[in-house]
Amino acid sequence: MDTSDTPTALEKRAQIGDRLSSPSAERNKGVIAKLLAETLPSGARVLEIGSGTGQHALEAVSCRSDLLWQPSDPDVISRASQDAWALDAPDQIMPSKDLNLLQPDWAAGLGPFDALVCMNVIHISPWGVCQQIAAQARRLLSGHGVVFLYGPYKEGEATAPSNLDFDRSLQSRNPEWGVRDLDVVLAEMASGGLTLERRVNMPANNLSLIFKFAGDEHASS
């Protein structure tokens, strides 16, 4: 995750007051929120890693009045935007936390949560961010907790050409970034005891990946 004064963003964002507005988030927030509404357990306490503008958090709780959402970001401008959007749902969205998964003990004192959500982050972060999600999920989540990842992936010869182009573009900007190989992500999650329960194809060649802990009676490979 970028910790500079400018939020990591691959597109121009509008700004009104502290609220940032991402065009891509505006396009896909509805379909993601609908899937989250179907996926998250009743009364779920949710930790979102890298919450960006905060648009997704507001859309998610607007679809589910029982959710309690904890946004986070290492970037102060993004956190201000998240808190500004949260004013529309103050009883459901908590003040954003300053979390940088590349810092030691970032998960100390957090949780328990029922879900860990990370959208459009691991391809614009060093690989260590994905590793930390896998490593800390069991510490952060309740026994039947859910990990939800959203974004583009590479799948060998089946990879969408647009995702290959996107990967090259990302690596030209930062060699630590890149569209991740799906098999490598699944293996990393497995190292933390998580198994893929559901894969959902999303618009624009993105995937939603839903993980649960291995041994959960609801989980399947």
mmCIF file with all atom_site columns, C-alpha atoms in Angstrom:
data_model
loop_
_atom_site.group_PDB
_atom_site.id
_atom_site.type_symbol
_atom_site.label_atom_id
_atom_site.label_alt_id
_atom_site.label_comp_id
_atom_site.label_asym_id
_atom_site.label_entity_id
_atom_site.label_seq_id
_atom_site.pdbx_PDB_ins_code
_atom_site.Cartn_x
_atom_site.Cartn_y
_atom_site.Cartn_z
_atom_site.occupancy
_atom_site.B_iso_or_equiv
_atom_site.pdbx_formal_charge
_atom_site.auth_seq_id
_atom_site.auth_comp_id
_atom_site.auth_asym_id
_atom_site.auth_atom_id
_atom_site.pdbx_PDB_model_num
ATOM 1   C CA . MET A 1 1   ? 0.000   0.000   0.000   1.00 0.00 ? 1   MET A CA 1
ATOM 2   C CA . ASP A 1 2   ? 1.225   3.458   -0.831  1.00 0.00 ? 2   ASP A CA 1
ATOM 3   C CA . THR A 1 3   ? 1.897   5.646   2.196   1.00 0.00 ? 3   THR A CA 1
ATOM 4   C CA . SER A 1 4   ? 2.696   8.864   0.304   1.00 0.00 ? 4   SER A CA 1
ATOM 5   C CA . ASP A 1 5   ? 0.659   12.051  0.572   1.00 0.00 ? 5   ASP A CA 1
ATOM 6   C CA . THR A 1 6   ? -1.271  11.147  -2.580  1.00 0.00 ? 6   THR A CA 1
ATOM 7   C CA . PRO A 1 7   ? -3.662  8.179   -2.409  1.00 0.00 ? 7   PRO A CA 1
ATOM 8   C CA . THR A 1 8   ? -2.839  5.268   -4.687  1.00 0.00 ? 8   THR A CA 1
ATOM 9   C CA . ALA A 1 9   ? -5.276  5.630   -7.573  1.00 0.00 ? 9   ALA A CA 1
ATOM 10  C CA . LEU A 1 10  ? -5.299  4.563   -11.206 1.00 0.00 ? 10  LEU A CA 1
ATOM 11  C CA . GLU A 1 11  ? -7.926  7.072   -12.315 1.00 0.00 ? 11  GLU A CA 1
ATOM 12  C CA . LYS A 1 12  ? -8.925  10.666  -11.754 1.00 0.00 ? 12  LYS A CA 1
ATOM 13  C CA . ARG A 1 13  ? -11.183 11.129  -8.755  1.00 0.00 ? 13  ARG A CA 1
ATOM 14  C CA . ALA A 1 14  ? -13.685 13.887  -8.198  1.00 0.00 ? 14  ALA A CA 1
ATOM 15  C CA . GLN A 1 15  ? -13.616 15.628  -4.823  1.00 0.00 ? 15  GLN A CA 1
ATOM 16  C CA . ILE A 1 16  ? -16.315 17.497  -2.934  1.00 0.00 ? 16  ILE A CA 1
ATOM 17  C CA . GLY A 1 17  ? -15.116 18.533  0.491   1.00 0.00 ? 17  GLY A CA 1
ATOM 18  C CA . ASP A 1 18  ? -13.283 15.536  1.924   1.00 0.00 ? 18  ASP A CA 1
ATOM 19  C CA . ARG A 1 19  ? -15.275 13.086  -0.185  1.00 0.00 ? 19  ARG A CA 1
ATOM 20  C CA . LEU A 1 20  ? -13.362 11.460  -3.025  1.00 0.00 ? 20  LEU A CA 1
ATOM 21  C CA . SER A 1 21  ? -15.379 9.776   -5.765  1.00 0.00 ? 21  SER A CA 1
ATOM 22  C CA . SER A 1 22  ? -13.882 6.996   -7.879  1.00 0.00 ? 22  SER A CA 1
ATOM 23  C CA . PRO A 1 23  ? -15.523 6.407   -11.281 1.00 0.00 ? 23  PRO A CA 1
ATOM 24  C CA . SER A 1 24  ? -14.786 2.670   -11.158 1.00 0.00 ? 24  SER A CA 1
ATOM 25  C CA . ALA A 1 25  ? -16.160 2.362   -7.615  1.00 0.00 ? 25  ALA A CA 1
ATOM 26  C CA . GLU A 1 26  ? -19.275 4.204   -8.727  1.00 0.00 ? 26  GLU A CA 1
ATOM 27  C CA . ARG A 1 27  ? -19.719 1.694   -11.564 1.00 0.00 ? 27  ARG A CA 1
ATOM 28  C CA . ASN A 1 28  ? -19.163 -1.497  -9.589  1.00 0.00 ? 28  ASN A CA 1
ATOM 29  C CA . LYS A 1 29  ? -20.222 -0.663  -6.033  1.00 0.00 ? 29  LYS A CA 1
ATOM 30  C CA . GLY A 1 30  ? -23.777 -1.914  -6.576  1.00 0.00 ? 30  GLY A CA 1
ATOM 31  C CA . VAL A 1 31  ? -22.918 -5.357  -7.881  1.00 0.00 ? 31  VAL A CA 1
ATOM 32  C CA . ILE A 1 32  ? -20.253 -5.840  -5.196  1.00 0.00 ? 32  ILE A CA 1
ATOM 33  C CA . ALA A 1 33  ? -22.588 -4.714  -2.411  1.00 0.00 ? 33  ALA A CA 1
ATOM 34  C CA . LYS A 1 34  ? -25.266 -7.118  -3.651  1.00 0.00 ? 34  LYS A CA 1
ATOM 35  C CA . LEU A 1 35  ? -22.831 -10.028 -3.493  1.00 0.00 ? 35  LEU A CA 1
ATOM 36  C CA . LEU A 1 36  ? -21.604 -8.972  -0.061  1.00 0.00 ? 36  LEU A CA 1
ATOM 37  C CA . ALA A 1 37  ? -25.213 -8.773  1.135   1.00 0.00 ? 37  ALA A CA 1
ATOM 38  C CA . GLU A 1 38  ? -25.690 -12.385 0.054   1.00 0.00 ? 38  GLU A CA 1
ATOM 39  C CA . THR A 1 39  ? -22.389 -13.516 1.557   1.00 0.00 ? 39  THR A CA 1
ATOM 40  C CA . LEU A 1 40  ? -21.820 -11.841 4.910   1.00 0.00 ? 40  LEU A CA 1
ATOM 41  C CA . PRO A 1 41  ? -23.272 -13.479 8.025   1.00 0.00 ? 41  PRO A CA 1
ATOM 42  C CA . SER A 1 42  ? -26.091 -11.870 9.975   1.00 0.00 ? 42  SER A CA 1
ATOM 43  C CA . GLY A 1 43  ? -24.932 -8.984  12.135  1.00 0.00 ? 43  GLY A CA 1
ATOM 44  C CA . ALA A 1 44  ? -21.425 -9.184  10.690  1.00 0.00 ? 44  ALA A CA 1
ATOM 45  C CA . ARG A 1 45  ? -18.616 -7.027  12.011  1.00 0.00 ? 45  ARG A CA 1
ATOM 46  C CA . VAL A 1 46  ? -16.530 -6.266  8.917   1.00 0.00 ? 46  VAL A CA 1
ATOM 47  C CA . LEU A 1 47  ? -12.907 -5.108  8.630   1.00 0.00 ? 47  LEU A CA 1
ATOM 48  C CA . GLU A 1 48  ? -12.141 -3.608  5.228   1.00 0.00 ? 48  GLU A CA 1
ATOM 49  C CA . ILE A 1 49  ? -8.482  -3.441  4.226   1.00 0.00 ? 49  ILE A CA 1
ATOM 50  C CA . GLY A 1 50  ? -7.578  -0.499  1.972   1.00 0.00 ? 50  GLY A CA 1
ATOM 51  C CA . SER A 1 51  ? -10.984 1.173   1.864   1.00 0.00 ? 51  SER A CA 1
ATOM 52  C CA . GLY A 1 52  ? -10.014 3.766   -0.739  1.00 0.00 ? 52  GLY A CA 1
ATOM 53  C CA . THR A 1 53  ? -12.604 6.488   -1.191  1.00 0.00 ? 53  THR A CA 1
ATOM 54  C CA . GLY A 1 54  ? -15.120 4.857   1.183   1.00 0.00 ? 54  GLY A CA 1
ATOM 55  C CA . GLN A 1 55  ? -17.847 4.473   -1.443  1.00 0.00 ? 55  GLN A CA 1
ATOM 56  C CA . HIS A 1 56  ? -17.948 0.688   -1.149  1.00 0.00 ? 56  HIS A CA 1
ATOM 57  C CA . ALA A 1 57  ? -18.436 0.776   2.608   1.00 0.00 ? 57  ALA A CA 1
ATOM 58  C CA . LEU A 1 58  ? -21.443 3.068   2.369   1.00 0.00 ? 58  LEU A CA 1
ATOM 59  C CA . GLU A 1 59  ? -23.004 1.017   -0.438  1.00 0.00 ? 59  GLU A CA 1
ATOM 60  C CA . ALA A 1 60  ? -22.508 -2.222  1.500   1.00 0.00 ? 60  ALA A CA 1
ATOM 61  C CA . VAL A 1 61  ? -24.159 -1.003  4.692   1.00 0.00 ? 61  VAL A CA 1
ATOM 62  C CA . SER A 1 62  ? -26.938 0.616   2.671   1.00 0.00 ? 62  SER A CA 1
ATOM 63  C CA . CYS A 1 63  ? -27.810 -2.884  1.452   1.00 0.00 ? 63  CYS A CA 1
ATOM 64  C CA . ARG A 1 64  ? -27.569 -4.474  4.900   1.00 0.00 ? 64  ARG A CA 1
ATOM 65  C CA . SER A 1 65  ? -28.711 -2.495  7.930   1.00 0.00 ? 65  SER A CA 1
ATOM 66  C CA . ASP A 1 66  ? -27.275 -5.125  10.306  1.00 0.00 ? 66  ASP A CA 1
ATOM 67  C CA . LEU A 1 67  ? -23.625 -4.664  9.287   1.00 0.00 ? 67  LEU A CA 1
ATOM 68  C CA . LEU A 1 68  ? -21.002 -2.875  11.383  1.00 0.00 ? 68  LEU A CA 1
ATOM 69  C CA . TRP A 1 69  ? -18.186 -1.755  9.077   1.00 0.00 ? 69  TRP A CA 1
ATOM 70  C CA . GLN A 1 70  ? -14.620 -0.839  10.029  1.00 0.00 ? 70  GLN A CA 1
ATOM 71  C CA . PRO A 1 71  ? -12.839 0.923   7.146   1.00 0.00 ? 71  PRO A CA 1
ATOM 72  C CA . SER A 1 72  ? -9.071  1.332   7.116   1.00 0.00 ? 72  SER A CA 1
ATOM 73  C CA . ASP A 1 73  ? -6.274  2.767   5.018   1.00 0.00 ? 73  ASP A CA 1
ATOM 74  C CA . PRO A 1 74  ? -2.636  3.820   5.453   1.00 0.00 ? 74  PRO A CA 1
ATOM 75  C CA . ASP A 1 75  ? -3.351  7.064   3.575   1.00 0.00 ? 75  ASP A CA 1
ATOM 76  C CA . VAL A 1 76  ? -4.641  10.078  5.507   1.00 0.00 ? 76  VAL A CA 1
ATOM 77  C CA . ILE A 1 77  ? -6.508  11.593  2.533   1.00 0.00 ? 77  ILE A CA 1
ATOM 78  C CA . SER A 1 78  ? -8.332  8.334   1.897   1.00 0.00 ? 78  SER A CA 1
ATOM 79  C CA . ARG A 1 79  ? -9.243  7.993   5.567   1.00 0.00 ? 79  ARG A CA 1
ATOM 80  C CA . ALA A 1 80  ? -10.722 11.492  5.531   1.00 0.00 ? 80  ALA A CA 1
ATOM 81  C CA . SER A 1 81  ? -12.804 10.545  2.494   1.00 0.00 ? 81  SER A CA 1
ATOM 82  C CA . GLN A 1 82  ? -13.985 7.339   4.160   1.00 0.00 ? 82  GLN A CA 1
ATOM 83  C CA . ASP A 1 83  ? -15.037 9.254   7.259   1.00 0.00 ? 83  ASP A CA 1
ATOM 84  C CA . ALA A 1 84  ? -16.856 11.815  5.106   1.00 0.00 ? 84  ALA A CA 1
ATOM 85  C CA . TRP A 1 85  ? -18.868 9.145   3.279   1.00 0.00 ? 85  TRP A CA 1
ATOM 86  C CA . ALA A 1 86  ? -19.553 7.464   6.631   1.00 0.00 ? 86  ALA A CA 1
ATOM 87  C CA . LEU A 1 87  ? -21.517 10.519  7.758   1.00 0.00 ? 87  LEU A CA 1
ATOM 88  C CA . ASP A 1 88  ? -24.411 9.058   5.755   1.00 0.00 ? 88  ASP A CA 1
ATOM 89  C CA . ALA A 1 89  ? -24.390 5.933   7.961   1.00 0.00 ? 89  ALA A CA 1
ATOM 90  C CA . PRO A 1 90  ? -22.794 6.899   11.289  1.00 0.00 ? 90  PRO A CA 1
ATOM 91  C CA . ASP A 1 91  ? -24.350 4.022   13.218  1.00 0.00 ? 91  ASP A CA 1
ATOM 92  C CA . GLN A 1 92  ? -22.897 1.430   10.848  1.00 0.00 ? 92  GLN A CA 1
ATOM 93  C CA . ILE A 1 93  ? -19.533 2.766   9.683   1.00 0.00 ? 93  ILE A CA 1
ATOM 94  C CA . MET A 1 94  ? -16.857 3.358   12.295  1.00 0.00 ? 94  MET A CA 1
ATOM 95  C CA . PRO A 1 95  ? -14.091 5.986   12.039  1.00 0.00 ? 95  PRO A CA 1
ATOM 96  C CA . SER A 1 96  ? -11.420 4.782   9.652   1.00 0.00 ? 96  SER A CA 1
ATOM 97  C CA . LYS A 1 97  ? -8.305  3.194   11.127  1.00 0.00 ? 97  LYS A CA 1
ATOM 98  C CA . ASP A 1 98  ? -4.736  3.845   10.041  1.00 0.00 ? 98  ASP A CA 1
ATOM 99  C CA . LEU A 1 99  ? -3.669  0.328   9.038   1.00 0.00 ? 99  LEU A CA 1
ATOM 100 C CA . ASN A 1 100 ? -0.607  -0.495  6.966   1.00 0.00 ? 100 ASN A CA 1
ATOM 101 C CA . LEU A 1 101 ? -0.228  -4.241  6.542   1.00 0.00 ? 101 LEU A CA 1
ATOM 102 C CA . LEU A 1 102 ? 3.483   -3.868  5.837   1.00 0.00 ? 102 LEU A CA 1
ATOM 103 C CA . GLN A 1 103 ? 4.085   -2.541  9.367   1.00 0.00 ? 103 GLN A CA 1
ATOM 104 C CA . PRO A 1 104 ? 4.845   -4.919  12.271  1.00 0.00 ? 104 PRO A CA 1
ATOM 105 C CA . ASP A 1 105 ? 1.930   -5.811  14.557  1.00 0.00 ? 105 ASP A CA 1
ATOM 106 C CA . TRP A 1 106 ? -0.591  -4.007  12.372  1.00 0.00 ? 106 TRP A CA 1
ATOM 107 C CA . ALA A 1 107 ? -3.291  -6.423  13.570  1.00 0.00 ? 107 ALA A CA 1
ATOM 108 C CA . ALA A 1 108 ? -2.593  -5.998  17.283  1.00 0.00 ? 108 ALA A CA 1
ATOM 109 C CA . GLY A 1 109 ? -5.689  -5.124  19.278  1.00 0.00 ? 109 GLY A CA 1
ATOM 110 C CA . LEU A 1 110 ? -8.074  -5.573  16.352  1.00 0.00 ? 110 LEU A CA 1
ATOM 111 C CA . GLY A 1 111 ? -11.103 -7.834  16.222  1.00 0.00 ? 111 GLY A CA 1
ATOM 112 C CA . PRO A 1 112 ? -12.702 -10.136 16.436  1.00 0.00 ? 112 PRO A CA 1
ATOM 113 C CA . PHE A 1 113 ? -14.494 -9.577  13.147  1.00 0.00 ? 113 PHE A CA 1
ATOM 114 C CA . ASP A 1 114 ? -16.839 -11.807 11.168  1.00 0.00 ? 114 ASP A CA 1
ATOM 115 C CA . ALA A 1 115 ? -15.478 -10.798 7.774   1.00 0.00 ? 115 ALA A CA 1
ATOM 116 C CA . LEU A 1 116 ? -12.328 -9.369  6.263   1.00 0.00 ? 116 LEU A CA 1
ATOM 117 C CA . VAL A 1 117 ? -12.966 -7.563  2.970   1.00 0.00 ? 117 VAL A CA 1
ATOM 118 C CA . CYS A 1 118 ? -10.262 -6.380  0.571   1.00 0.00 ? 118 CYS A CA 1
ATOM 119 C CA . MET A 1 119 ? -11.206 -4.898  -2.803  1.00 0.00 ? 119 MET A CA 1
ATOM 120 C CA . ASN A 1 120 ? -8.859  -3.728  -5.561  1.00 0.00 ? 120 ASN A CA 1
ATOM 121 C CA . VAL A 1 121 ? -5.843  -3.672  -3.268  1.00 0.00 ? 121 VAL A CA 1
ATOM 122 C CA . ILE A 1 122 ? -3.479  -6.605  -3.727  1.00 0.00 ? 122 ILE A CA 1
ATOM 123 C CA . HIS A 1 123 ? -2.572  -5.679  -7.321  1.00 0.00 ? 123 HIS A CA 1
ATOM 124 C CA . ILE A 1 124 ? -1.538  -2.137  -6.299  1.00 0.00 ? 124 ILE A CA 1
ATOM 125 C CA . SER A 1 125 ? 0.378   -3.249  -3.221  1.00 0.00 ? 125 SER A CA 1
ATOM 126 C CA . PRO A 1 126 ? 3.525   -5.259  -2.565  1.00 0.00 ? 126 PRO A CA 1
ATOM 127 C CA . TRP A 1 127 ? 2.895   -9.007  -2.338  1.00 0.00 ? 127 TRP A CA 1
ATOM 128 C CA . GLY A 1 128 ? 3.414   -8.771  1.420   1.00 0.00 ? 128 GLY A CA 1
ATOM 129 C CA . VAL A 1 129 ? -0.079  -7.300  1.782   1.00 0.00 ? 129 VAL A CA 1
ATOM 130 C CA . CYS A 1 130 ? -1.690  -10.482 0.457   1.00 0.00 ? 130 CYS A CA 1
ATOM 131 C CA . GLN A 1 131 ? 0.633   -12.533 2.663   1.00 0.00 ? 131 GLN A CA 1
ATOM 132 C CA . GLN A 1 132 ? -0.442  -10.572 5.728   1.00 0.00 ? 132 GLN A CA 1
ATOM 133 C CA . ILE A 1 133 ? -4.129  -11.037 4.975   1.00 0.00 ? 133 ILE A CA 1
ATOM 134 C CA . ALA A 1 134 ? -3.592  -14.790 4.865   1.00 0.00 ? 134 ALA A CA 1
ATOM 135 C CA . ALA A 1 135 ? -1.326  -14.827 7.906   1.00 0.00 ? 135 ALA A CA 1
ATOM 136 C CA . GLN A 1 136 ? -3.546  -12.717 10.180  1.00 0.00 ? 136 GLN A CA 1
ATOM 137 C CA . ALA A 1 137 ? -7.033  -13.849 9.124   1.00 0.00 ? 137 ALA A CA 1
ATOM 138 C CA . ARG A 1 138 ? -7.367  -16.469 11.838  1.00 0.00 ? 138 ARG A CA 1
ATOM 139 C CA . ARG A 1 139 ? -6.229  -13.987 14.478  1.00 0.00 ? 139 ARG A CA 1
ATOM 140 C CA . LEU A 1 140 ? -8.693  -11.355 13.310  1.00 0.00 ? 140 LEU A CA 1
ATOM 141 C CA . LEU A 1 141 ? -11.769 -13.418 12.495  1.00 0.00 ? 141 LEU A CA 1
ATOM 142 C CA . SER A 1 142 ? -14.291 -15.392 14.484  1.00 0.00 ? 142 SER A CA 1
ATOM 143 C CA . GLY A 1 143 ? -14.414 -19.150 13.933  1.00 0.00 ? 143 GLY A CA 1
ATOM 144 C CA . HIS A 1 144 ? -16.732 -19.009 10.932  1.00 0.00 ? 144 HIS A CA 1
ATOM 145 C CA . GLY A 1 145 ? -15.326 -15.796 9.526   1.00 0.00 ? 145 GLY A CA 1
ATOM 146 C CA . VAL A 1 146 ? -15.221 -14.926 5.834   1.00 0.00 ? 146 VAL A CA 1
ATOM 147 C CA . VAL A 1 147 ? -12.426 -13.436 3.719   1.00 0.00 ? 147 VAL A CA 1
ATOM 148 C CA . PHE A 1 148 ? -13.655 -11.608 0.601   1.00 0.00 ? 148 PHE A CA 1
ATOM 149 C CA . LEU A 1 149 ? -11.191 -10.561 -2.107  1.00 0.00 ? 149 LEU A CA 1
ATOM 150 C CA . TYR A 1 150 ? -12.184 -8.630  -5.229  1.00 0.00 ? 150 TYR A CA 1
ATOM 151 C CA . GLY A 1 151 ? -10.111 -7.626  -8.229  1.00 0.00 ? 151 GLY A CA 1
ATOM 152 C CA . PRO A 1 152 ? -8.403  -8.839  -11.422 1.00 0.00 ? 152 PRO A CA 1
ATOM 153 C CA . TYR A 1 153 ? -6.373  -12.065 -11.599 1.00 0.00 ? 153 TYR A CA 1
ATOM 154 C CA . LYS A 1 154 ? -4.225  -13.969 -14.046 1.00 0.00 ? 154 LYS A CA 1
ATOM 155 C CA . GLU A 1 155 ? -5.202  -17.548 -14.916 1.00 0.00 ? 155 GLU A CA 1
ATOM 156 C CA . GLY A 1 156 ? -2.571  -18.745 -17.360 1.00 0.00 ? 156 GLY A CA 1
ATOM 157 C CA . GLU A 1 157 ? -3.819  -19.060 -20.921 1.00 0.00 ? 157 GLU A CA 1
ATOM 158 C CA . ALA A 1 158 ? -7.333  -18.209 -19.756 1.00 0.00 ? 158 ALA A CA 1
ATOM 159 C CA . THR A 1 159 ? -6.265  -14.733 -18.617 1.00 0.00 ? 159 THR A CA 1
ATOM 160 C CA . ALA A 1 160 ? -8.253  -11.939 -20.214 1.00 0.00 ? 160 ALA A CA 1
ATOM 161 C CA . PRO A 1 161 ? -6.053  -9.859  -22.564 1.00 0.00 ? 161 PRO A CA 1
ATOM 162 C CA . SER A 1 162 ? -7.149  -6.720  -20.725 1.00 0.00 ? 162 SER A CA 1
ATOM 163 C CA . ASN A 1 163 ? -5.780  -8.140  -17.468 1.00 0.00 ? 163 ASN A CA 1
ATOM 164 C CA . LEU A 1 164 ? -2.443  -8.914  -19.134 1.00 0.00 ? 164 LEU A CA 1
ATOM 165 C CA . ASP A 1 165 ? -2.275  -5.335  -20.418 1.00 0.00 ? 165 ASP A CA 1
ATOM 166 C CA . PHE A 1 166 ? -3.226  -4.066  -16.969 1.00 0.00 ? 166 PHE A CA 1
ATOM 167 C CA . ASP A 1 167 ? -0.485  -6.174  -15.391 1.00 0.00 ? 167 ASP A CA 1
ATOM 168 C CA . ARG A 1 168 ? 2.155   -4.696  -17.696 1.00 0.00 ? 168 ARG A CA 1
ATOM 169 C CA . SER A 1 169 ? 0.909   -1.191  -16.975 1.00 0.00 ? 169 SER A CA 1
ATOM 170 C CA . LEU A 1 170 ? 1.017   -1.731  -13.215 1.00 0.00 ? 170 LEU A CA 1
ATOM 171 C CA . GLN A 1 171 ? 4.521   -3.170  -13.266 1.00 0.00 ? 171 GLN A CA 1
ATOM 172 C CA . SER A 1 172 ? 5.746   -0.264  -15.366 1.00 0.00 ? 172 SER A CA 1
ATOM 173 C CA . ARG A 1 173 ? 4.546   2.050   -12.584 1.00 0.00 ? 173 ARG A CA 1
ATOM 174 C CA . ASN A 1 174 ? 5.850   -0.029  -9.688  1.00 0.00 ? 174 ASN A CA 1
ATOM 175 C CA . PRO A 1 175 ? 7.676   -3.378  -10.010 1.00 0.00 ? 175 PRO A CA 1
ATOM 176 C CA . GLU A 1 176 ? 6.098   -4.538  -6.733  1.00 0.00 ? 176 GLU A CA 1
ATOM 177 C CA . TRP A 1 177 ? 2.607   -4.185  -8.205  1.00 0.00 ? 177 TRP A CA 1
ATOM 178 C CA . GLY A 1 178 ? 0.867   -6.468  -10.676 1.00 0.00 ? 178 GLY A CA 1
ATOM 179 C CA . VAL A 1 179 ? -2.204  -8.562  -11.405 1.00 0.00 ? 179 VAL A CA 1
ATOM 180 C CA . ARG A 1 180 ? -1.691  -11.621 -9.224  1.00 0.00 ? 180 ARG A CA 1
ATOM 181 C CA . ASP A 1 181 ? -1.763  -15.232 -10.368 1.00 0.00 ? 181 ASP A CA 1
ATOM 182 C CA . LEU A 1 182 ? -4.952  -16.776 -9.039  1.00 0.00 ? 182 LEU A CA 1
ATOM 183 C CA . ASP A 1 183 ? -3.255  -20.073 -8.150  1.00 0.00 ? 183 ASP A CA 1
ATOM 184 C CA . VAL A 1 184 ? -0.604  -18.228 -6.137  1.00 0.00 ? 184 VAL A CA 1
ATOM 185 C CA . VAL A 1 185 ? -3.262  -16.267 -4.234  1.00 0.00 ? 185 VAL A CA 1
ATOM 186 C CA . LEU A 1 186 ? -5.197  -19.465 -3.480  1.00 0.00 ? 186 LEU A CA 1
ATOM 187 C CA . ALA A 1 187 ? -2.022  -21.119 -2.215  1.00 0.00 ? 187 ALA A CA 1
ATOM 188 C CA . GLU A 1 188 ? -1.246  -18.128 -0.001  1.00 0.00 ? 188 GLU A CA 1
ATOM 189 C CA . MET A 1 189 ? -4.732  -18.192 1.490   1.00 0.00 ? 189 MET A CA 1
ATOM 190 C CA . ALA A 1 190 ? -4.387  -21.947 2.072   1.00 0.00 ? 190 ALA A CA 1
ATOM 191 C CA . SER A 1 191 ? -1.181  -21.315 4.021   1.00 0.00 ? 191 SER A CA 1
ATOM 192 C CA . GLY A 1 192 ? -3.334  -19.368 6.480   1.00 0.00 ? 192 GLY A CA 1
ATOM 193 C CA . GLY A 1 193 ? -5.896  -22.163 6.733   1.00 0.00 ? 193 GLY A CA 1
ATOM 194 C CA . LEU A 1 194 ? -8.366  -20.623 4.291   1.00 0.00 ? 194 LEU A CA 1
ATOM 195 C CA . THR A 1 195 ? -10.089 -22.504 1.500   1.00 0.00 ? 195 THR A CA 1
ATOM 196 C CA . LEU A 1 196 ? -11.973 -21.097 -1.477  1.00 0.00 ? 196 LEU A CA 1
ATOM 197 C CA . GLU A 1 197 ? -15.697 -21.517 -0.909  1.00 0.00 ? 197 GLU A CA 1
ATOM 198 C CA . ARG A 1 198 ? -16.990 -19.578 -3.893  1.00 0.00 ? 198 ARG A CA 1
ATOM 199 C CA . ARG A 1 199 ? -15.686 -17.823 -6.979  1.00 0.00 ? 199 ARG A CA 1
ATOM 200 C CA . VAL A 1 200 ? -17.907 -15.268 -8.709  1.00 0.00 ? 200 VAL A CA 1
ATOM 201 C CA . ASN A 1 201 ? -17.185 -13.734 -12.111 1.00 0.00 ? 201 ASN A CA 1
ATOM 202 C CA . MET A 1 202 ? -17.663 -9.974  -11.963 1.00 0.00 ? 202 MET A CA 1
ATOM 203 C CA . PRO A 1 203 ? -17.838 -7.212  -14.604 1.00 0.00 ? 203 PRO A CA 1
ATOM 204 C CA . ALA A 1 204 ? -14.700 -6.044  -16.439 1.00 0.00 ? 204 ALA A CA 1
ATOM 205 C CA . ASN A 1 205 ? -12.841 -9.364  -15.980 1.00 0.00 ? 205 ASN A CA 1
ATOM 206 C CA . ASN A 1 206 ? -12.716 -9.126  -12.202 1.00 0.00 ? 206 ASN A CA 1
ATOM 207 C CA . LEU A 1 207 ? -13.358 -11.905 -9.710  1.00 0.00 ? 207 LEU A CA 1
ATOM 208 C CA . SER A 1 208 ? -14.839 -12.073 -6.238  1.00 0.00 ? 208 SER A CA 1
ATOM 209 C CA . LEU A 1 209 ? -13.206 -14.785 -4.131  1.00 0.00 ? 209 LEU A CA 1
ATOM 210 C CA . ILE A 1 210 ? -14.893 -15.940 -0.936  1.00 0.00 ? 210 ILE A CA 1
ATOM 211 C CA . PHE A 1 211 ? -12.806 -17.905 1.560   1.00 0.00 ? 211 PHE A CA 1
ATOM 212 C CA . LYS A 1 212 ? -13.558 -19.679 4.814   1.00 0.00 ? 212 LYS A CA 1
ATOM 213 C CA . PHE A 1 213 ? -11.329 -21.538 7.207   1.00 0.00 ? 213 PHE A CA 1
ATOM 214 C CA . ALA A 1 214 ? -10.511 -25.112 6.256   1.00 0.00 ? 214 ALA A CA 1
ATOM 215 C CA . GLY A 1 215 ? -12.628 -27.445 8.334   1.00 0.00 ? 215 GLY A CA 1
ATOM 216 C CA . ASP A 1 216 ? -15.626 -25.116 8.441   1.00 0.00 ? 216 ASP A CA 1
ATOM 217 C CA . GLU A 1 217 ? -18.579 -27.349 7.687   1.00 0.00 ? 217 GLU A CA 1
ATOM 218 C CA . HIS A 1 218 ? -19.761 -24.858 5.047   1.00 0.00 ? 218 HIS A CA 1
ATOM 219 C CA . ALA A 1 219 ? -16.431 -24.633 3.217   1.00 0.00 ? 219 ALA A CA 1
ATOM 220 C CA . SER A 1 220 ? -15.598 -26.600 0.103   1.00 0.00 ? 220 SER A CA 1
ATOM 221 C CA . SER A 1 221 ? -12.605 -26.713 -2.231  1.00 0.00 ? 221 SER A CA 1
#
